[in-house]
Structures are given as structure tokens and as C-alpha cells.
Coordinates of C-alpha atoms in Angstrom, one line a residue:
X30 CA -174.0 77.3 -137.0
X31 CA -176.3 79.8 -138.9
X32 CA -175.6 83.3 -138.4
X33 CA -178.6 84.8 -140.3
X34 CA -177.8 88.4 -140.0
X35 CA -178.3 90.9 -142.4
X36 CA -175.8 90.4 -145.0
X37 CA -174.3 94.1 -144.5
X38 CA -173.4 93.0 -141.0
X39 CA -172.5 89.4 -141.7
X40 CA -168.7 90.0 -142.4
X41 CA -167.8 91.7 -139.2
X42 CA -170.0 89.6 -137.1
X43 CA -168.4 86.4 -138.4
X44 CA -165.0 88.0 -137.9
X45 CA -165.8 88.5 -134.3
X46 CA -166.8 84.8 -134.0
X47 CA -164.1 83.2 -136.2
X48 CA -161.1 85.7 -136.2
X49 CA -158.2 84.2 -138.2
X50 CA -160.1 81.1 -139.3
X51 CA -160.0 80.5 -142.9
X52 CA -163.1 81.9 -144.6
X53 CA -162.0 81.2 -148.4
X54 CA -159.1 79.8 -150.2
X55 CA -158.2 80.6 -153.9
X56 CA -155.7 79.5 -156.4
X57 CA -152.7 81.9 -157.0
X58 CA -151.7 80.9 -160.7
X59 CA -148.5 82.8 -160.4
X60 CA -147.3 81.1 -157.2
X61 CA -149.0 77.8 -158.3
X62 CA -150.8 77.1 -154.9
X63 CA -154.0 77.8 -153.1
X64 CA -153.8 80.9 -150.7
X65 CA -156.1 81.5 -147.5
X66 CA -158.3 84.3 -146.7
X67 CA -159.2 84.7 -142.9
X68 CA -162.5 86.1 -141.6
X69 CA -160.6 89.1 -140.2
X70 CA -159.2 89.9 -143.6
X71 CA -162.6 89.4 -145.4
X72 CA -164.3 91.7 -143.0
X73 CA -161.6 94.2 -143.5
X74 CA -161.6 93.9 -147.2
X75 CA -165.4 94.4 -147.3
X76 CA -165.2 97.5 -145.1
X77 CA -162.4 99.1 -147.3
X78 CA -164.9 98.4 -150.2
X79 CA -167.7 100.3 -148.4
X80 CA -165.4 103.3 -147.5
X81 CA -164.2 103.5 -151.1
X82 CA -167.6 103.4 -152.5
X83 CA -168.7 106.2 -150.3
X84 CA -165.6 108.1 -151.5
X85 CA -167.0 107.8 -155.0
X86 CA -170.4 109.2 -153.8
X87 CA -172.4 105.9 -154.1
X88 CA -175.8 106.5 -152.7
X89 CA -178.3 104.4 -150.9
X90 CA -179.7 102.1 -153.5
X91 CA -177.4 102.9 -156.2
X92 CA -176.5 99.9 -158.5
X93 CA -172.9 98.8 -158.8
X94 CA -171.9 96.0 -161.3
X95 CA -169.5 93.2 -161.0
X96 CA -168.3 91.8 -164.3
X97 CA -166.0 88.9 -163.5
X98 CA -165.3 85.2 -163.4
X99 CA -165.3 84.0 -159.8
X100 CA -162.5 85.7 -157.6
X101 CA -162.4 86.7 -154.0
X102 CA -162.7 90.2 -155.0
X103 CA -166.3 89.4 -156.1
X104 CA -167.2 88.6 -152.6
X105 CA -165.5 91.4 -151.0
X106 CA -167.2 93.8 -153.5
X107 CA -170.6 92.5 -153.2
X108 CA -170.4 92.7 -149.3
X109 CA -168.8 96.1 -149.2
X110 CA -171.7 97.2 -151.6
X111 CA -174.3 95.7 -149.0
X112 CA -172.4 97.8 -146.1
X113 CA -173.5 101.1 -147.8
X114 CA -177.0 99.9 -148.9
X115 CA -175.9 99.8 -152.7
X116 CA -177.6 97.1 -155.0
X117 CA -174.9 94.8 -156.8
X118 CA -175.8 93.7 -160.2
X119 CA -173.5 90.6 -161.3
X120 CA -172.8 90.2 -164.8
X121 CA -171.8 86.6 -166.4
X122 CA -167.9 86.8 -167.2
X123 CA -168.8 85.7 -170.8
X124 CA -171.6 88.5 -171.4
X125 CA -171.2 90.2 -174.8
X126 CA -170.8 94.0 -175.1
X127 CA -174.5 94.4 -176.1
X128 CA -175.5 92.4 -173.0
X129 CA -173.3 94.8 -170.7
X130 CA -174.4 97.9 -172.4
X131 CA -178.3 96.9 -171.8
X132 CA -177.8 96.0 -168.0
X133 CA -175.6 98.9 -167.4
X134 CA -178.2 101.4 -168.9
X135 CA -181.2 99.4 -167.5
X136 CA -179.6 99.6 -163.9
X137 CA -178.2 103.1 -164.3
X138 CA -174.7 101.9 -163.2
X139 CA -171.9 104.4 -162.5
X140 CA -169.2 102.0 -161.2
X141 CA -168.4 98.9 -162.9
X142 CA -165.8 96.2 -161.4
X143 CA -164.2 94.0 -164.1
X144 CA -162.2 90.8 -163.4
X145 CA -159.5 90.2 -166.2
X146 CA -158.3 91.3 -169.6
X147 CA -161.4 90.0 -171.5
X148 CA -163.9 91.7 -169.3
X149 CA -161.9 94.9 -169.3
X150 CA -161.8 94.8 -173.2
X151 CA -165.6 94.3 -173.4
X152 CA -166.2 96.9 -170.7
X153 CA -164.1 99.7 -172.3
X154 CA -165.3 99.2 -175.9
X155 CA -168.9 99.6 -175.0
X156 CA -168.1 102.5 -172.3
X157 CA -169.4 105.1 -174.8
X158 CA -172.7 103.2 -175.0
X159 CA -173.1 103.1 -171.1
X160 CA -174.7 106.5 -170.3
X161 CA -173.8 106.7 -166.6
X162 CA -170.7 105.0 -166.5
X163 CA -168.2 107.0 -164.4
X164 CA -165.7 104.4 -163.0
X165 CA -164.2 101.0 -164.1
X166 CA -162.4 99.3 -161.3
X167 CA -160.2 96.4 -162.4
X168 CA -159.5 93.5 -159.9
X169 CA -156.5 92.2 -161.8
X170 CA -153.6 94.5 -161.8
X171 CA -152.0 92.9 -165.0
X172 CA -154.7 94.3 -167.3
X173 CA -153.5 96.2 -170.1
X174 CA -155.5 99.4 -170.3
X175 CA -156.2 101.4 -173.4
X176 CA -154.2 104.5 -174.1
X177 CA -157.3 106.8 -174.1
X178 CA -158.9 105.0 -170.9
X179 CA -159.8 107.8 -168.7
X180 CA -162.4 105.7 -166.8
X181 CA -160.3 102.9 -165.0
X182 CA -158.3 102.5 -161.9
X183 CA -157.1 99.2 -160.2
X184 CA -158.7 97.6 -157.3
X185 CA -155.8 98.7 -155.2
X186 CA -156.2 102.3 -156.1
X187 CA -159.9 101.9 -155.7
X188 CA -159.4 100.6 -152.0
X189 CA -156.9 103.4 -151.1
X190 CA -159.8 105.9 -151.5
X191 CA -161.6 104.5 -148.6
X192 CA -159.8 106.4 -145.9
X193 CA -160.8 106.4 -142.2
X194 CA -162.6 109.7 -142.6
X195 CA -165.6 107.4 -144.1
X196 CA -165.8 105.3 -140.9
X197 CA -168.5 107.1 -139.4
X198 CA -170.7 107.3 -142.4
X199 CA -170.4 103.6 -142.9
X200 CA -171.5 102.9 -139.4
X201 CA -174.5 105.2 -140.1
X202 CA -175.5 103.4 -143.4
X203 CA -175.1 100.0 -141.7
X204 CA -177.4 100.9 -138.8
X205 CA -180.0 101.9 -141.4
X206 CA -179.8 98.7 -143.4
X207 CA -183.1 96.9 -143.5
X208 CA -184.4 93.4 -144.9
X209 CA -186.7 95.3 -147.2
X210 CA -183.7 96.7 -149.0
X211 CA -182.7 95.5 -152.3
X212 CA -179.7 93.7 -152.1
X213 CA -179.0 92.4 -155.7
X214 CA -180.6 92.5 -159.2
X215 CA -179.8 89.3 -161.1
X216 CA -180.6 89.7 -165.0
X217 CA -181.9 86.3 -166.4
X218 CA -180.3 85.3 -169.6
X219 CA -183.5 83.9 -170.9
X220 CA -183.9 81.4 -173.5
X221 CA -186.0 83.7 -175.6
X222 CA -183.4 86.5 -175.3
X223 CA -185.4 88.9 -173.1
X224 CA -183.2 89.8 -170.2
X225 CA -185.2 90.7 -166.9
X226 CA -183.6 92.2 -163.6
X227 CA -184.9 89.9 -160.9
X228 CA -185.1 91.7 -157.6
X229 CA -183.5 89.9 -154.6
X230 CA -184.1 91.5 -151.2
X231 CA -182.2 90.8 -147.9
X232 CA -185.6 89.3 -146.6
X233 CA -185.5 86.8 -149.5
X234 CA -181.9 85.9 -148.7
X235 CA -182.8 85.6 -145.0
X236 CA -185.9 83.3 -145.6
X237 CA -183.7 81.2 -147.9
X238 CA -181.0 80.8 -145.4
X239 CA -183.6 79.8 -142.8
X240 CA -185.4 77.3 -145.0
X241 CA -182.1 75.7 -146.3
X242 CA -180.6 75.4 -142.8
X243 CA -183.5 73.0 -141.8
X244 CA -182.4 70.5 -144.3
X245 CA -178.7 70.9 -145.4
X246 CA -176.2 69.5 -142.7
X247 CA -173.4 72.4 -143.3
X248 CA -170.6 72.5 -140.7
X249 CA -168.2 75.0 -140.0
X250 CA -165.3 72.5 -140.7
X251 CA -166.8 71.9 -144.2
X252 CA -164.9 72.9 -147.2
X253 CA -167.1 74.0 -150.0
X254 CA -166.1 74.2 -153.7
X255 CA -167.4 77.2 -155.7
X256 CA -167.6 76.2 -159.4
X257 CA -170.8 77.7 -160.8
X258 CA -170.4 81.4 -161.6
X259 CA -171.4 83.9 -158.5
X260 CA -173.9 85.5 -160.9
X261 CA -175.8 82.2 -161.1
X262 CA -178.4 82.6 -158.3
X263 CA -177.7 78.8 -157.5
X264 CA -174.1 79.5 -156.6
X265 CA -174.7 83.0 -155.1
X266 CA -177.3 81.9 -152.6
X267 CA -175.3 78.6 -151.6
X268 CA -172.1 80.4 -151.2
X269 CA -173.8 83.0 -149.0
X270 CA -175.5 80.3 -147.0
X271 CA -172.2 78.5 -146.6
X272 CA -170.5 82.0 -145.3
X273 CA -173.5 82.1 -142.8
X274 CA -173.0 78.7 -141.5
X275 CA -169.0 79.6 -141.0
X276 CA -168.2 76.9 -143.6
X277 CA -164.8 77.6 -145.9
X278 CA -165.1 78.4 -149.5
X279 CA -162.8 77.2 -152.2
X280 CA -163.2 79.7 -155.0
X281 CA -162.5 78.1 -158.3
X282 CA -161.4 80.8 -160.8
X283 CA -161.5 79.0 -164.1
X284 CA -164.4 76.6 -164.9
X285 CA -162.0 74.3 -167.0
X286 CA -159.8 73.5 -164.0
X287 CA -162.9 72.2 -161.7
X288 CA -161.5 68.8 -162.1
X289 CA -158.0 69.6 -160.7
X290 CA -159.4 71.9 -158.1
X291 CA -161.3 68.9 -156.8
X292 CA -158.3 66.7 -156.7
X293 CA -156.3 69.4 -154.8
X294 CA -159.1 70.6 -152.4
X295 CA -161.1 67.5 -151.9
X296 CA -164.3 69.4 -150.7
X297 CA -167.2 68.1 -148.9
X298 CA -169.7 69.7 -150.8
X299 CA -170.2 71.5 -154.2
X300 CA -173.2 72.8 -156.1
X301 CA -173.3 72.2 -159.6
X302 CA -175.5 71.4 -162.8
X303 CA -176.5 68.0 -164.0
X304 CA -173.9 68.5 -167.0
X305 CA -171.1 68.3 -164.7
X306 CA -172.2 64.8 -163.3
X307 CA -173.1 63.7 -167.0
X308 CA -169.5 64.1 -167.7
X309 CA -168.4 62.3 -164.7
X310 CA -170.7 59.4 -165.6
X311 CA -169.3 59.3 -169.1
X312 CA -165.8 59.3 -167.9
X313 CA -166.5 56.3 -165.6
X314 CA -168.4 54.5 -168.5
X315 CA -165.5 55.1 -170.7
X316 CA -163.0 53.9 -168.2
X317 CA -164.8 50.6 -167.8
X318 CA -165.1 50.4 -171.4
X319 CA -161.3 50.7 -171.9
X320 CA -160.3 48.6 -168.9
X321 CA -159.0 44.8 -169.3
X322 CA -161.5 42.0 -169.2
X323 CA -160.9 41.3 -165.4
X324 CA -161.0 45.0 -164.2
X325 CA -164.0 45.8 -166.5
X326 CA -166.0 43.0 -165.0
X327 CA -165.2 43.9 -161.5
X328 CA -166.0 47.6 -162.0
X329 CA -169.2 47.0 -164.0
X330 CA -170.4 44.3 -161.2
X331 CA -169.7 46.9 -158.6
X332 CA -171.6 49.4 -160.3
X333 CA -174.5 47.0 -160.8
X334 CA -174.6 46.1 -157.3
X335 CA -174.6 49.9 -156.1
X336 CA -177.3 50.6 -158.6
X337 CA -179.6 47.8 -157.2
X338 CA -178.7 48.5 -153.7
X339 CA -179.7 52.4 -154.1
X340 CA -182.5 52.3 -156.5
X341 CA -184.4 49.4 -155.0
X342 CA -183.8 49.8 -151.3
X343 CA -181.8 52.6 -149.7
X344 CA -183.5 55.3 -151.7
X345 CA -186.8 54.1 -150.5
X346 CA -185.9 53.7 -146.8
X347 CA -185.8 49.9 -147.1
X348 CA -183.3 47.3 -145.9
X349 CA -181.8 45.4 -148.4
X350 CA -181.5 41.7 -148.6
X351 CA -178.4 40.4 -146.6
X352 CA -176.7 39.1 -149.8
X353 CA -176.9 42.3 -151.5
X354 CA -176.1 44.5 -148.5
X355 CA -172.9 42.4 -147.9
X356 CA -171.8 42.7 -151.5
X357 CA -172.5 46.5 -151.1
X358 CA -170.5 46.7 -148.2
X359 CA -167.5 44.9 -149.9
X360 CA -167.5 47.2 -152.8
X361 CA -168.1 50.2 -150.5
X362 CA -164.7 49.3 -148.9
X363 CA -162.8 48.7 -152.2
X364 CA -164.2 50.0 -155.5
X365 CA -166.2 53.0 -154.8
X366 CA -163.8 54.7 -152.5
X367 CA -161.0 54.4 -155.1
X368 CA -163.5 55.9 -157.7
X369 CA -164.4 58.7 -155.4
X370 CA -160.8 59.4 -154.5
X371 CA -160.0 59.7 -158.1
X372 CA -162.5 62.4 -158.5
X373 CA -161.4 64.1 -155.4
X374 CA -164.8 63.5 -153.8
X375 CA -163.6 61.0 -151.0
X376 CA -164.6 63.4 -148.4
X377 CA -167.8 64.4 -150.0
X378 CA -171.0 64.8 -147.9
X379 CA -173.6 66.0 -150.4
X380 CA -173.8 67.8 -153.8
X381 CA -176.6 69.9 -154.6
X382 CA -177.6 69.8 -158.1
X383 CA -180.0 71.8 -160.0
X384 CA -180.7 73.9 -163.3
X385 CA -181.7 71.5 -165.7
X386 CA -183.3 67.9 -165.9
X387 CA -181.3 65.2 -164.3
X388 CA -180.9 62.0 -166.2
X389 CA -182.1 59.0 -164.0
X390 CA -179.0 56.9 -165.1
X391 CA -176.9 59.7 -163.9
X392 CA -178.6 60.1 -160.5
X393 CA -178.7 56.3 -159.9
X394 CA -174.9 56.1 -160.7
X395 CA -173.9 59.0 -158.3
X396 CA -175.8 57.4 -155.4
X397 CA -174.6 53.8 -156.3
X398 CA -170.9 54.7 -155.9
X399 CA -171.5 56.9 -152.6
X400 CA -172.0 60.3 -153.9
X401 CA -175.0 62.1 -152.7
X402 CA -176.3 63.8 -155.5
X403 CA -179.0 66.1 -153.8
X404 CA -181.3 66.8 -156.7
X405 CA -183.3 70.1 -156.5
X406 CA -185.4 72.7 -158.3
X407 CA -185.3 76.6 -158.0
X408 CA -185.4 79.9 -160.1
X409 CA -183.9 83.1 -159.7
X410 CA -187.1 84.6 -158.7
X411 CA -187.2 82.1 -155.7
X412 CA -183.8 83.0 -154.4
X413 CA -182.8 79.4 -155.7
X414 CA -184.1 76.6 -153.7
X415 CA -187.9 75.6 -154.0
X416 CA -187.1 72.0 -153.3
X417 CA -184.6 69.6 -152.7
X418 CA -183.8 66.0 -151.7
X419 CA -183.7 65.4 -147.9
X420 CA -180.9 63.1 -146.7
X421 CA -183.0 61.6 -144.0
X422 CA -186.1 60.9 -146.2
X423 CA -186.6 58.7 -149.3
X424 CA -185.8 60.3 -152.4
X425 CA -187.6 59.0 -155.5
X426 CA -185.6 58.8 -158.9
X427 CA -186.8 61.6 -161.2
X428 CA -188.1 63.8 -158.2
X429 CA -186.8 67.2 -157.7
X430 CA -186.9 67.0 -153.9
X431 CA -189.2 68.1 -151.2
X432 CA -190.4 71.8 -150.9
X433 CA -188.0 73.6 -148.6
X434 CA -189.6 74.9 -145.1
X435 CA -191.0 78.4 -145.9
X436 CA -191.8 77.8 -149.5
X437 CA -195.5 77.1 -150.5
X438 CA -196.0 75.0 -153.5
X439 CA -199.4 74.6 -155.3
X440 CA -200.1 73.0 -158.6
X441 CA -202.7 75.0 -160.8
X442 CA -205.5 73.5 -162.8
X443 CA -203.4 73.7 -165.9
X444 CA -200.5 71.8 -164.0
X445 CA -198.1 74.7 -163.5
X446 CA -196.1 75.0 -160.4
X447 CA -197.1 78.1 -158.4
X448 CA -195.1 79.4 -155.5
X449 CA -195.5 81.8 -152.4
X450 CA -193.4 82.6 -149.6
X451 CA -190.8 85.1 -148.3
X452 CA -188.2 83.8 -150.7
X453 CA -190.2 84.8 -153.8
X454 CA -189.1 88.1 -155.7
X455 CA -191.4 91.3 -155.3
X456 CA -191.0 91.5 -159.1
X457 CA -188.6 92.7 -162.1
X458 CA -186.7 95.8 -161.9
X459 CA -188.3 98.6 -163.9
X460 CA -190.8 96.0 -165.7
X461 CA -194.2 96.5 -164.0
X462 CA -196.0 94.6 -166.6
X463 CA -193.7 91.6 -166.6
X464 CA -194.1 91.6 -162.9
X465 CA -197.8 91.6 -163.1
X466 CA -197.8 88.7 -165.7
X467 CA -195.6 86.6 -163.4
X468 CA -198.1 86.5 -160.7
X469 CA -201.7 85.0 -160.5
X470 CA -204.7 87.4 -159.3
X471 CA -204.3 85.9 -155.8
X472 CA -200.4 86.5 -155.7
X473 CA -198.9 83.1 -156.5
X474 CA -195.8 83.3 -158.6
X475 CA -196.0 81.7 -162.0
X476 CA -193.0 79.3 -162.6
X477 CA -193.6 78.5 -166.1
X478 CA -192.7 74.7 -165.2
X479 CA -195.3 72.0 -165.2
X480 CA -195.2 69.5 -162.4
X481 CA -197.0 67.5 -159.7
X482 CA -196.8 66.5 -156.1
X483 CA -196.5 62.8 -155.0
X484 CA -196.0 61.6 -151.5
X485 CA -194.4 64.9 -150.3
X486 CA -192.1 65.0 -153.3
X487 CA -192.4 67.4 -156.2
X488 CA -191.7 66.2 -159.8
X489 CA -191.1 68.3 -162.9
X490 CA -192.8 67.4 -166.2
X491 CA -191.6 70.0 -168.5
X492 CA -190.9 73.7 -169.1
X493 CA -194.5 74.9 -170.3
X494 CA -193.1 77.2 -173.0
X495 CA -190.6 74.5 -174.1
X496 CA -193.4 72.0 -174.7
X497 CA -193.8 70.8 -178.3
X498 CA -196.7 69.6 -180.0
X499 CA -196.4 67.3 -183.0
X500 CA -198.5 67.6 -185.9
X501 CA -200.1 64.3 -184.7
X502 CA -201.3 66.2 -181.6
X503 CA -199.0 64.6 -179.2
X504 CA -197.0 66.8 -176.6
X505 CA -193.4 66.5 -176.3
X506 CA -191.1 67.6 -173.5
X507 CA -187.7 68.0 -175.3
X508 CA -185.7 68.5 -171.9
X509 CA -186.5 65.2 -170.6
X510 CA -185.5 63.5 -174.0
X511 CA -182.3 65.7 -174.3
X512 CA -181.4 64.6 -170.6
X513 CA -181.5 60.9 -171.7
X514 CA -179.2 61.3 -174.9
X515 CA -176.8 63.7 -173.0
X516 CA -175.5 60.7 -170.8
X517 CA -174.1 58.8 -173.9
X518 CA -170.3 59.6 -174.2
X519 CA -170.5 60.4 -177.7
X520 CA -173.1 63.3 -177.4
X521 CA -171.7 66.7 -176.3
X522 CA -174.8 68.7 -177.0
X523 CA -178.5 67.9 -178.1
X524 CA -181.4 69.8 -179.2
X525 CA -184.7 68.0 -179.8
X526 CA -186.9 69.2 -182.5
X527 CA -190.5 68.2 -183.0
X528 CA -192.8 71.3 -183.0
X529 CA -195.5 70.8 -185.5
X530 CA -193.7 67.9 -187.1
X531 CA -194.8 64.3 -187.6
X532 CA -192.1 62.8 -185.5
X533 CA -189.2 63.6 -183.1
X534 CA -185.7 64.3 -184.6
X535 CA -182.5 65.9 -182.8
X536 CA -179.7 67.9 -183.7
X537 CA -176.5 66.6 -182.0
X538 CA -173.1 68.0 -181.5
X539 CA -170.8 64.9 -181.0
X540 CA -168.0 64.5 -178.4
X541 CA -165.5 64.9 -181.3
X542 CA -162.5 63.3 -179.1
X543 CA -164.6 60.3 -178.2
X544 CA -165.9 60.1 -182.0
X545 CA -162.4 60.4 -183.5
X546 CA -161.1 57.7 -181.2
X547 CA -164.0 55.3 -182.4
X548 CA -163.2 56.1 -186.0
X549 CA -159.5 55.3 -185.4
X550 CA -160.2 51.9 -183.7
X551 CA -162.8 51.1 -186.6
X552 CA -160.5 52.3 -189.4
X553 CA -163.2 55.0 -190.7
X554 CA -161.4 57.4 -192.9
X555 CA -162.8 61.0 -193.2
X556 CA -161.3 64.4 -194.6
X557 CA -163.2 66.6 -192.4
X558 CA -165.8 66.8 -189.4
X559 CA -168.4 67.5 -192.2
X560 CA -167.6 64.2 -193.7
X561 CA -167.3 62.4 -190.2
X562 CA -170.8 63.7 -189.5
X563 CA -172.4 62.2 -192.6
X564 CA -170.7 58.8 -192.4
X565 CA -172.9 55.8 -192.6
X566 CA -171.2 53.7 -189.8
X567 CA -171.0 56.7 -187.5
X568 CA -174.7 57.2 -187.9
X569 CA -175.4 53.5 -187.4
X570 CA -173.3 53.2 -184.2
X571 CA -175.0 56.5 -182.6
X572 CA -178.5 55.3 -183.8
X573 CA -178.0 52.1 -182.0
X574 CA -176.6 53.7 -178.8
X575 CA -179.6 56.5 -178.8
X576 CA -182.1 53.7 -179.3
X577 CA -181.0 51.9 -176.1
X578 CA -181.3 55.1 -174.0
X579 CA -184.8 55.7 -175.2
X580 CA -186.4 52.4 -174.5
X581 CA -188.5 53.6 -171.6
X582 CA -189.8 56.5 -173.8
X583 CA -193.2 56.3 -175.6
X584 CA -192.7 55.7 -179.4
X585 CA -194.0 59.1 -180.2
X586 CA -191.5 60.5 -177.9
X587 CA -188.3 58.8 -179.4
X588 CA -186.0 60.6 -181.5
X589 CA -186.4 58.9 -184.9
X590 CA -183.6 60.6 -186.9
X591 CA -180.8 63.0 -186.0
X592 CA -178.5 65.4 -187.6
X593 CA -174.7 65.5 -186.6
X594 CA -173.4 69.0 -186.4
X595 CA -169.6 69.8 -187.2
X596 CA -170.0 72.9 -185.0
X597 CA -171.0 73.2 -181.3
X598 CA -173.6 75.7 -180.0
X599 CA -172.0 78.6 -178.6
X600 CA -172.7 81.9 -176.7
X601 CA -171.0 83.9 -179.4
X602 CA -173.4 82.8 -182.1
X603 CA -176.4 83.3 -179.6
X604 CA -177.3 79.7 -179.4
X605 CA -176.5 79.5 -175.7
X606 CA -177.4 81.7 -172.6
X607 CA -174.7 82.7 -170.2
X608 CA -175.8 79.5 -168.2
X609 CA -175.5 77.4 -171.2
X610 CA -179.2 76.8 -171.7
X611 CA -180.0 76.3 -175.2
X612 CA -181.9 79.0 -177.0
X613 CA -183.9 76.9 -179.2
X614 CA -185.5 79.3 -181.5
X615 CA -182.0 80.6 -182.4
X616 CA -180.9 77.0 -183.0
X617 CA -184.0 75.9 -185.1
X618 CA -183.9 79.1 -187.1
X619 CA -180.0 78.7 -187.8
X620 CA -180.5 75.1 -189.0
X621 CA -183.9 75.6 -190.6
X622 CA -182.7 74.5 -194.0
X623 CA -180.9 71.4 -192.7
X624 CA -184.0 70.3 -190.5
X625 CA -186.2 70.5 -193.3
X626 CA -184.0 68.4 -195.3
X627 CA -183.7 66.0 -192.7
X628 CA -187.5 65.6 -192.5
X629 CA -187.9 65.5 -196.2
X630 CA -185.2 62.8 -196.6
X631 CA -186.8 60.6 -193.7
X632 CA -190.2 61.0 -195.4
X633 CA -188.7 59.7 -198.8
X634 CA -186.9 56.8 -197.1
X635 CA -188.8 55.7 -194.3
X636 CA -192.3 54.8 -193.2
X637 CA -193.6 56.2 -189.9

């Protein structure tokens, strides 16, 4: 049941309702088990953080920053900040020193909370560049502090500052809290490298919770896996919604452990990005391919039946023919449950998915085996959700759902998706020019995405700024093409190149584990990854697979040639944002020479 109280009041109100009921669990890596935190403890921790912030002199509207991977302390700290009307600025755990210094100075932050050793090392090494920084509070007590460090204290030491003498002041601050207050400032990592602080108010959260509650069947008995960073507006808004609903969170500390966490916790829901499901799809395809003849045939037949059942009938709200329905029921009692159990998803209800284009193959596969992938669309500036699939209504493959109640959607004459509503940001922190540019003269927020409405569903065409125009005058939407190629188990990363070129090409980072296994089976000998990338048999195999994946694209959209890269795109090299989106201009600039050579060779050897 939704408790849509002001977030400053939520922990204590939910504690009164749920008391010793578990609100979250987290894995203790030393003990090797999941530990529970009750609502009572959550409320006590949040209040202790509030009192300690008062002890440090944190003022109303002052910014505090949290630089950590997902940990229970992130939630305690944010809600403790809300309690004293402070503004929380979350940093991605992988943020660079330059990014941290920029956000610290832009937000004029005095108190910085850090998670583990890597965040502490980054923070302390950039402390001299952070002009207002006075305190570093460390979540993990095992962090080794520098000898000349005069700024830091452990989280326990920090909490001890919050004595009972601050109780009255805390009560006063909470009584003054309004929905117009700023709750968070989330800095967008930006594929262009320009970071802007998106203002999120309590009113925005309040409206988002109300809108989502109307379409998402979350119950107090549900266990919700937290996989994406709390810094990501999708996970942040989703987790807060689940807390308002009284559900239980399972905090996954290390992203690489998510598969293990799913198998141990067996949650009902998890918000994620399409890449997670692409990996699941690739894994299942690999399992089918490596199975014996009989098992392979059974699994493939079951998958084909599930795909036909969902794609042609269930997704459209139609009754399937009796024969197909009987086959589906058979596999839904045998093959599909086994697959879901292997993934740790046998109790799964629905899985919100957004943040990038979703491949039709992956979406169809998930539904075919009984995993309700709830495709949606949103931005930081819209408090995450703009639209999502509704479980009680038809869901067309390729759509990004139906607009959430309370969000107005309009398509401009140029095809851009425009938004209005209480979930929309008032603007960017200390950036009035950027704020003005983000809105039309009559107050609609410009998403920068092109789309259209059809039968109540929203469809995304492309990111307007990412749209490529070939030298032949054809417009190319690279994200759609990349989503198609990314489902192949041999493709780890992919960047399409087409702007001002005669035809489409791609830079591909292979999944080297899969590719090396292929080479071993085929007897392909190579001395290095560079040699492997250039081997003609490898190129021929991949070209055939990619050609099959692109059959439904127009000829001018299809990748004609590609270059295999021996190194992945990384955040350290500036090629990826903290949300793992590709900075296209950085990648194209870095590989400019190789791209020119690829086009020159294609021009010499092929007719187009």
C-alpha cells in the first residue's frame, strides 16, 4: 500500500506501520550471508544521520554528496539528509577525480560520504581541488586512510556526533519540510561530456510515486533486487517507490555479483537496463547451441512455441488457437520454469527495463519464457518514468509503453517527444541558459528524443542528436542498429559509424571468451587479439551472423563492413559514461584513422 508521505517523514511513518518487518537485506561478504535491516532500524539510522548532520552544522538546502556503490548506508544517508532539508548529490562509484571535483565545486559540498577504498582514494586525492570540502565520512571501516588525512572520519564516528541534544532541532526541520524543497541533484554523465545537475524536488518524487502506483502491482510481500546504481534515476526512483509501498529491498553491492544475488534471493522484481537481458538471452542461446541434439531440439521448440504464443496472440490481448495454447501450457509446466529457476527468477512478477533501445528479439524471448519484461522510457529530468508497459493492456513489440498517469506527452512538428507534468524538473542547477533551452516557449520539456504515439503506446524513433545523415542523404538511427547487433553472443560492444559516409559501418568489440572458444573448435591459430581481430574466418563468421540479424533493416541502414577492436570501450578512456552509454564523438575521434582506412579499403574492394 502506497505511503506517499514527504520523504523526510517516510522512514518514521513506515516504522510505525511495519516495525520489525525487514525493509532491506544486504550481503555481508565477511560472514558470507545476507543480513536483514528492519524498518525500526532504518528509521533509527536515518534519524541518527540527521542529528549528526546537524552536529556538523549542515544548513537547510545545503548539499551533501554520496560517492559509493550501492550500500544500505547510501539509503540511510540520503534519508537522513532529507530529514534536515539538506540536498543529496549522489556520485557514481566509478566517477573520476575530475568528475568528483567538478560536482563538489558546482554543488559547493562540505560533507562527502564515500563507500570503499577506491572512492576514498579518489576523494582524498582530489580534496585540494574541492574548495568547500571539510568532511569525508567513510562507510567501510576497513578503508586505509592516508597519513596526512585531516578530513575523514568513519561512519560510526560520524553517527556518534548525533547526540540527543539535536532531537528538537531535527523535529523542527522536519516540520518545515515542503514538497517544493529540492531533494536531490543528479548530475547527468552526458554522452557529450557536458555534465548538468538535474534538480529533483519532493513534489516530483511525490507525483512519480502516485503515477507509478497506478500501473505497477507492487506488494508489501515483494522482494526487490537493487542492481543499478542508486545514483541512476531509474534505480533511485524505483527503490524509493518500493519503500513507499512497504516492499523489501535486496541491495546488491557488487554489480558483477548480480547473477549470484538473483539465485540466492530469488526476487519478484528488478529494474535493469536492456544489456542485462541481452546477456541472459545470449546465455540461453549459447546453452541451446551447446546442448545435445535431443535437448537442443526440445529447448528450441519450446522457445519457438513461446515466441509465437506471446508475439502473435498474448501481447495483443488475443486468444491463441487451442493447439498452440496446449503446447504453451505444456512447456510452461516443464521447460520455462526450469529456465526461470536457473536464473533465480521463478518468483518473478515483472522487470522494469529502460535506459536504451530494447531489441525485439530480446523482448520477445523474455516474454516467451514467462519473464515479464516491462519496457519503459524516461529521463533524469522526468524523475525516471515517462511511459511503461501495462500488464493489463496489449504491449506492441518495439513500443516503450503507455504514458504514466500524470505525464502529458506531445509530439512536436519536428517529431520530438515533449513532456509536461509534476514529475518534470524545474531546471538545471546554476545553469539558467541550459534550463531555458530545455523548454519550449509554452513550457514543454524537450526530451531530445524523436518518437510517435500509436493506439495509446509511445514509440521511440531515435535520439535526435545521435541521428546520422549519410552522404547520400539518408538518416540513420545508430542506437536501433546497435541494439540489433548486441544480441549476438559474439558481440560485447558496438558503435555504428555512418555520419557523412556513403554507407554504414561499425566498430565492434567481440566477446572474447565466446570468440576464443569458436577459434579453438575451428582450429584457428592466432598469436594475439590483434591477429584474431583480423583473421578472415572470424570476419566471415561474424559477417554472416550480423547479416541475419539485419534482415528487417532497409539496405541503407545495414552495416556493410565492420572493424573488430582488440580493446573494449571503457570509462577510464572517456569512451563510456558512468551509465555505460557510449560517447560517440570520443570513440570516433580515437579510431578516426582506423575508420578512414576501413572505408578506403571498402571503396577499393567492393562496389556499393
